[in-house]
Amino acid sequence: MSDSASYLAYVASVPRLRAAAGALLRDNEGRVLVVHPVYKDEWDIPGGMVEAGESPVGALLRELQEELGIAPPMVQLACVDWVPPAPPWDAGLMFVFNAGVLTDSQIAALRLQPEELDEYVFAPPTDLDKLLPPGLARRMSAAILAAGAGQTAYLEDGLIRLLP
């Protein structure tokens, strides 16, 4: 096998990792925007899967425009969470971006994409563990802490992982 064929075979053997990007969006009372997808029973955060060749920020901005009809003026990475495999899903990297505080007029202008979302609510941070799946609730709690400190957190399965 030639060197280029060996290299191409190696590249083809490298595992792929799924990724998703979500938004930490709040109202002026500090409540967090959560959405209810029509295709599952659990609440979620605005955002979605990163498509092939797309950056996490690009995915977030695309999903916010598609799902809610908004384009936040700023996004800053709040956390990255490595999520272990949970069949049928492989392991993945979940990015949460602090997308700021929505004004009353921006909230009034929210338009849910009916093929994807049927409801939204602004929930106090203390209630996220009642609405969201456990791993996502942990991720969002860490994202809120990191965003409040102007930092970025690295998580594994929603738990802050301190690096040496």
mmCIF file of N, CA, C and O in Angstrom, residues 103-155:
data_model
loop_
_atom_site.group_PDB
_atom_site.id
_atom_site.type_symbol
_atom_site.label_atom_id
_atom_site.label_comp_id
_atom_site.label_asym_id
_atom_site.label_seq_id
_atom_site.Cartn_x
_atom_site.Cartn_y
_atom_site.Cartn_z
ATOM 1 N N THR A 103 -34.627 40.797 25.517
ATOM 2 C CA THR A 103 -35.497 41.884 25.952
ATOM 3 C C THR A 103 -36.952 41.427 25.846
ATOM 4 O O THR A 103 -37.259 40.418 25.192
ATOM 5 N N ASP A 104 -37.845 42.194 26.443
ATOM 6 C CA ASP A 104 -39.272 41.870 26.353
ATOM 7 C C ASP A 104 -39.736 41.844 24.898
ATOM 8 O O ASP A 104 -40.528 40.975 24.512
ATOM 9 N N SER A 105 -39.246 42.768 24.089
ATOM 10 C CA SER A 105 -39.667 42.794 22.683
ATOM 11 C C SER A 105 -39.107 41.591 21.916
ATOM 12 O O SER A 105 -39.778 41.053 21.032
ATOM 13 N N GLN A 106 -37.889 41.160 22.238
ATOM 14 C CA GLN A 106 -37.338 39.968 21.595
ATOM 15 C C GLN A 106 -38.133 38.725 21.995
ATOM 16 O O GLN A 106 -38.379 37.849 21.164
ATOM 17 N N ILE A 107 -38.536 38.658 23.259
ATOM 18 C CA ILE A 107 -39.341 37.519 23.713
ATOM 19 C C ILE A 107 -40.688 37.522 22.999
ATOM 20 O O ILE A 107 -41.163 36.471 22.538
ATOM 21 N N ALA A 108 -41.305 38.689 22.870
ATOM 22 C CA ALA A 108 -42.595 38.783 22.179
ATOM 23 C C ALA A 108 -42.478 38.378 20.714
ATOM 24 O O ALA A 108 -43.463 37.915 20.119
ATOM 25 N N ALA A 109 -41.288 38.532 20.139
ATOM 26 C CA ALA A 109 -41.081 38.205 18.724
ATOM 27 C C ALA A 109 -40.690 36.743 18.497
ATOM 28 O O ALA A 109 -40.540 36.325 17.339
ATOM 29 N N LEU A 110 -40.517 35.948 19.552
ATOM 30 C CA LEU A 110 -40.155 34.540 19.380
ATOM 31 C C LEU A 110 -41.223 33.844 18.548
ATOM 32 O O LEU A 110 -42.425 33.987 18.802
ATOM 33 N N ARG A 111 -40.778 33.077 17.555
ATOM 34 C CA ARG A 111 -41.679 32.325 16.688
ATOM 35 C C ARG A 111 -41.216 30.876 16.639
ATOM 36 O O ARG A 111 -40.183 30.575 16.049
ATOM 37 N N LEU A 112 -41.976 30.003 17.278
ATOM 38 C CA LEU A 112 -41.619 28.590 17.305
ATOM 39 C C LEU A 112 -41.852 27.957 15.934
ATOM 40 O O LEU A 112 -42.889 28.184 15.308
ATOM 41 N N GLN A 113 -40.895 27.160 15.509
ATOM 42 C CA GLN A 113 -41.061 26.388 14.283
ATOM 43 C C GLN A 113 -41.949 25.192 14.629
ATOM 44 O O GLN A 113 -41.535 24.303 15.369
ATOM 45 N N PRO A 114 -43.187 25.139 14.121
ATOM 46 C CA PRO A 114 -44.133 24.116 14.569
ATOM 47 C C PRO A 114 -43.711 22.677 14.261
ATOM 48 O O PRO A 114 -44.145 21.758 14.943
ATOM 49 N N GLU A 115 -42.843 22.482 13.269
ATOM 50 C CA GLU A 115 -42.358 21.128 12.972
ATOM 51 C C GLU A 115 -41.373 20.640 14.026
ATOM 52 O O GLU A 115 -41.097 19.449 14.101
ATOM 53 N N GLU A 116 -40.832 21.548 14.834
ATOM 54 C CA GLU A 116 -39.813 21.180 15.823
ATOM 55 C C GLU A 116 -40.219 21.439 17.266
ATOM 56 O O GLU A 116 -39.917 20.655 18.141
ATOM 57 N N LEU A 117 -40.876 22.594 17.514
ATOM 58 C CA LEU A 117 -41.173 23.007 18.888
ATOM 59 C C LEU A 117 -42.650 23.338 19.036
ATOM 60 O O LEU A 117 -43.250 23.921 18.139
ATOM 61 N N ASP A 118 -43.203 22.984 20.211
ATOM 62 C CA ASP A 118 -44.599 23.334 20.451
ATOM 63 C C ASP A 118 -44.804 24.225 21.673
ATOM 64 O O ASP A 118 -45.915 24.680 21.924
ATOM 65 N N GLU A 119 -43.722 24.488 22.416
ATOM 66 C CA GLU A 119 -43.887 25.296 23.626
ATOM 67 C C GLU A 119 -42.524 25.782 24.097
ATOM 68 O O GLU A 119 -41.497 25.159 23.830
ATOM 69 N N TYR A 120 -42.529 26.892 24.806
ATOM 70 C CA TYR A 120 -41.325 27.355 25.496
ATOM 71 C C TYR A 120 -41.738 27.958 26.821
ATOM 72 O O TYR A 120 -42.892 28.344 27.027
ATOM 73 N N VAL A 121 -40.773 28.022 27.720
ATOM 74 C CA VAL A 121 -41.004 28.621 29.032
ATOM 75 C C VAL A 121 -39.673 29.187 29.525
ATOM 76 O O VAL A 121 -38.603 28.695 29.153
ATOM 77 N N PHE A 122 -39.756 30.235 30.325
ATOM 78 C CA PHE A 122 -38.574 30.744 31.017
ATOM 79 C C PHE A 122 -38.644 30.196 32.434
ATOM 80 O O PHE A 122 -39.600 30.480 33.167
ATOM 81 N N ALA A 123 -37.662 29.393 32.799
ATOM 82 C CA ALA A 123 -37.671 28.703 34.088
ATOM 83 C C ALA A 123 -36.577 29.249 34.994
ATOM 84 O O ALA A 123 -35.458 29.522 34.534
ATOM 85 N N PRO A 124 -36.870 29.381 36.291
ATOM 86 C CA PRO A 124 -35.806 29.755 37.224
ATOM 87 C C PRO A 124 -34.700 28.690 37.178
ATOM 88 O O PRO A 124 -34.997 27.494 37.032
ATOM 89 N N PRO A 125 -33.446 29.102 37.301
ATOM 90 C CA PRO A 125 -32.359 28.123 37.273
ATOM 91 C C PRO A 125 -32.550 26.991 38.285
ATOM 92 O O PRO A 125 -32.163 25.849 38.010
ATOM 93 N N THR A 126 -33.170 27.290 39.416
ATOM 94 C CA THR A 126 -33.379 26.253 40.434
ATOM 95 C C THR A 126 -34.399 25.199 40.004
ATOM 96 O O THR A 126 -34.471 24.133 40.625
ATOM 97 N N ASP A 127 -35.178 25.473 38.962
ATOM 98 C CA ASP A 127 -36.178 24.514 38.487
ATOM 99 C C ASP A 127 -35.708 23.677 37.298
ATOM 100 O O ASP A 127 -36.446 22.804 36.829
ATOM 101 N N LEU A 128 -34.518 23.935 36.791
ATOM 102 C CA LEU A 128 -34.061 23.220 35.602
ATOM 103 C C LEU A 128 -33.971 21.720 35.831
ATOM 104 O O LEU A 128 -34.255 20.931 34.923
ATOM 105 N N ASP A 129 -33.608 21.306 37.045
ATOM 106 C CA ASP A 129 -33.515 19.869 37.309
ATOM 107 C C ASP A 129 -34.876 19.189 37.315
ATOM 108 O O ASP A 129 -34.964 17.968 37.214
ATOM 109 N N LYS A 130 -35.964 19.947 37.395
ATOM 110 C CA LYS A 130 -37.314 19.383 37.325
ATOM 111 C C LYS A 130 -37.798 19.271 35.885
ATOM 112 O O LYS A 130 -38.682 18.468 35.589
ATOM 113 N N LEU A 131 -37.254 20.084 34.995
ATOM 114 C CA LEU A 131 -37.704 20.117 33.600
ATOM 115 C C LEU A 131 -36.810 19.330 32.646
ATOM 116 O O LEU A 131 -37.301 18.686 31.727
ATOM 117 N N LEU A 132 -35.513 19.424 32.843
ATOM 118 C CA LEU A 132 -34.555 18.873 31.896
ATOM 119 C C LEU A 132 -34.072 17.494 32.322
ATOM 120 O O LEU A 132 -34.056 17.182 33.518
ATOM 121 N N PRO A 133 -33.637 16.666 31.373
ATOM 122 C CA PRO A 133 -33.006 15.400 31.737
ATOM 123 C C PRO A 133 -31.801 15.673 32.646
ATOM 124 O O PRO A 133 -31.185 16.746 32.551
ATOM 125 N N PRO A 134 -31.448 14.728 33.522
ATOM 126 C CA PRO A 134 -30.402 14.989 34.525
ATOM 127 C C PRO A 134 -29.078 15.506 33.973
ATOM 128 O O PRO A 134 -28.531 16.470 34.499
ATOM 129 N N GLY A 135 -28.553 14.893 32.917
ATOM 130 C CA GLY A 135 -27.277 15.347 32.368
ATOM 131 C C GLY A 135 -27.347 16.765 31.820
ATOM 132 O O GLY A 135 -26.432 17.563 32.017
ATOM 133 N N LEU A 136 -28.443 17.087 31.164
ATOM 134 C CA LEU A 136 -28.615 18.434 30.617
ATOM 135 C C LEU A 136 -28.821 19.447 31.742
ATOM 136 O O LEU A 136 -28.307 20.567 31.670
ATOM 137 N N ALA A 137 -29.534 19.061 32.778
ATOM 138 C CA ALA A 137 -29.718 19.963 33.927
ATOM 139 C C ALA A 137 -28.370 20.267 34.579
ATOM 140 O O ALA A 137 -28.080 21.428 34.907
ATOM 141 N N ARG A 138 -27.524 19.250 34.730
ATOM 142 C CA ARG A 138 -26.177 19.484 35.284
ATOM 143 C C ARG A 138 -25.374 20.394 34.368
ATOM 144 O O ARG A 138 -24.696 21.314 34.823
ATOM 145 N N ARG A 139 -25.459 20.130 33.054
ATOM 146 C CA ARG A 139 -24.726 20.939 32.072
ATOM 147 C C ARG A 139 -25.157 22.397 32.144
ATOM 148 O O ARG A 139 -24.330 23.305 32.138
ATOM 149 N N MET A 140 -26.450 22.634 32.233
ATOM 150 C CA MET A 140 -26.942 24.005 32.257
ATOM 151 C C MET A 140 -26.577 24.709 33.564
ATOM 152 O O MET A 140 -26.267 25.899 33.562
ATOM 153 N N SER A 141 -26.594 23.993 34.675
ATOM 154 C CA SER A 141 -26.167 24.602 35.947
ATOM 155 C C SER A 141 -24.714 25.035 35.867
ATOM 156 O O SER A 141 -24.358 26.137 36.302
ATOM 157 N N ALA A 142 -23.867 24.174 35.281
ATOM 158 C CA ALA A 142 -22.452 24.522 35.119
ATOM 159 C C ALA A 142 -22.289 25.682 34.140
ATOM 160 O O ALA A 142 -21.456 26.570 34.351
ATOM 161 N N ALA A 143 -23.083 25.699 33.072
ATOM 162 C CA ALA A 143 -23.006 26.785 32.085
ATOM 163 C C ALA A 143 -23.395 28.111 32.721
ATOM 164 O O ALA A 143 -22.765 29.146 32.462
ATOM 165 N N ILE A 144 -24.419 28.105 33.570
ATOM 166 C CA ILE A 144 -24.852 29.331 34.246
ATOM 167 C C ILE A 144 -23.748 29.844 35.165
ATOM 168 O O ILE A 144 -23.446 31.043 35.176
ATOM 169 N N LEU A 145 -23.125 28.943 35.922
ATOM 170 C CA LEU A 145 -22.015 29.346 36.805
ATOM 171 C C LEU A 145 -20.848 29.911 35.996
ATOM 172 O O LEU A 145 -20.291 30.951 36.345
ATOM 173 N N ALA A 146 -20.471 29.207 34.934
ATOM 174 C CA ALA A 146 -19.334 29.652 34.118
ATOM 175 C C ALA A 146 -19.636 30.996 33.462
ATOM 176 O O ALA A 146 -18.790 31.897 33.466
ATOM 177 N N ALA A 147 -20.829 31.137 32.898
ATOM 178 C CA ALA A 147 -21.191 32.393 32.240
ATOM 179 C C ALA A 147 -21.189 33.542 33.237
ATOM 180 O O ALA A 147 -20.722 34.640 32.926
ATOM 181 N N GLY A 148 -21.667 33.294 34.456
ATOM 182 C CA GLY A 148 -21.692 34.328 35.490
ATOM 183 C C GLY A 148 -20.303 34.777 35.901
ATOM 184 O O GLY A 148 -20.101 35.925 36.304
ATOM 185 N N ALA A 149 -19.335 33.864 35.777
ATOM 186 C CA ALA A 149 -17.950 34.187 36.132
ATOM 187 C C ALA A 149 -17.138 34.645 34.926
ATOM 188 O O ALA A 149 -15.940 34.904 35.045
ATOM 189 N N GLY A 150 -17.780 34.697 33.751
ATOM 190 C CA GLY A 150 -17.059 35.083 32.541
ATOM 191 C C GLY A 150 -16.036 34.053 32.125
ATOM 192 O O GLY A 150 -15.020 34.383 31.521
ATOM 193 N N GLN A 151 -16.315 32.783 32.437
ATOM 194 C CA GLN A 151 -15.370 31.702 32.142
ATOM 195 C C GLN A 151 -16.031 30.658 31.260
ATOM 196 O O GLN A 151 -17.222 30.747 30.946
ATOM 197 N N THR A 152 -15.246 29.661 30.894
ATOM 198 C CA THR A 152 -15.733 28.508 30.153
ATOM 199 C C THR A 152 -15.424 27.278 30.984
ATOM 200 O O THR A 152 -14.309 27.123 31.478
ATOM 201 N N ALA A 153 -16.408 26.390 31.126
ATOM 202 C CA ALA A 153 -16.214 25.167 31.914
ATOM 203 C C ALA A 153 -16.042 23.974 30.983
ATOM 204 O O ALA A 153 -16.678 23.903 29.925
ATOM 205 N N TYR A 154 -15.187 23.049 31.399
ATOM 206 C CA TYR A 154 -15.080 21.760 30.724
ATOM 207 C C TYR A 154 -15.782 20.749 31.608
ATOM 208 O O TYR A 154 -15.482 20.634 32.809
ATOM 209 N N LEU A 155 -16.709 19.989 31.010
ATOM 210 C CA LEU A 155 -17.503 19.021 31.764
ATOM 211 C C LEU A 155 -17.352 17.636 31.164
ATOM 212 O O LEU A 155 -17.059 17.483 29.978
#
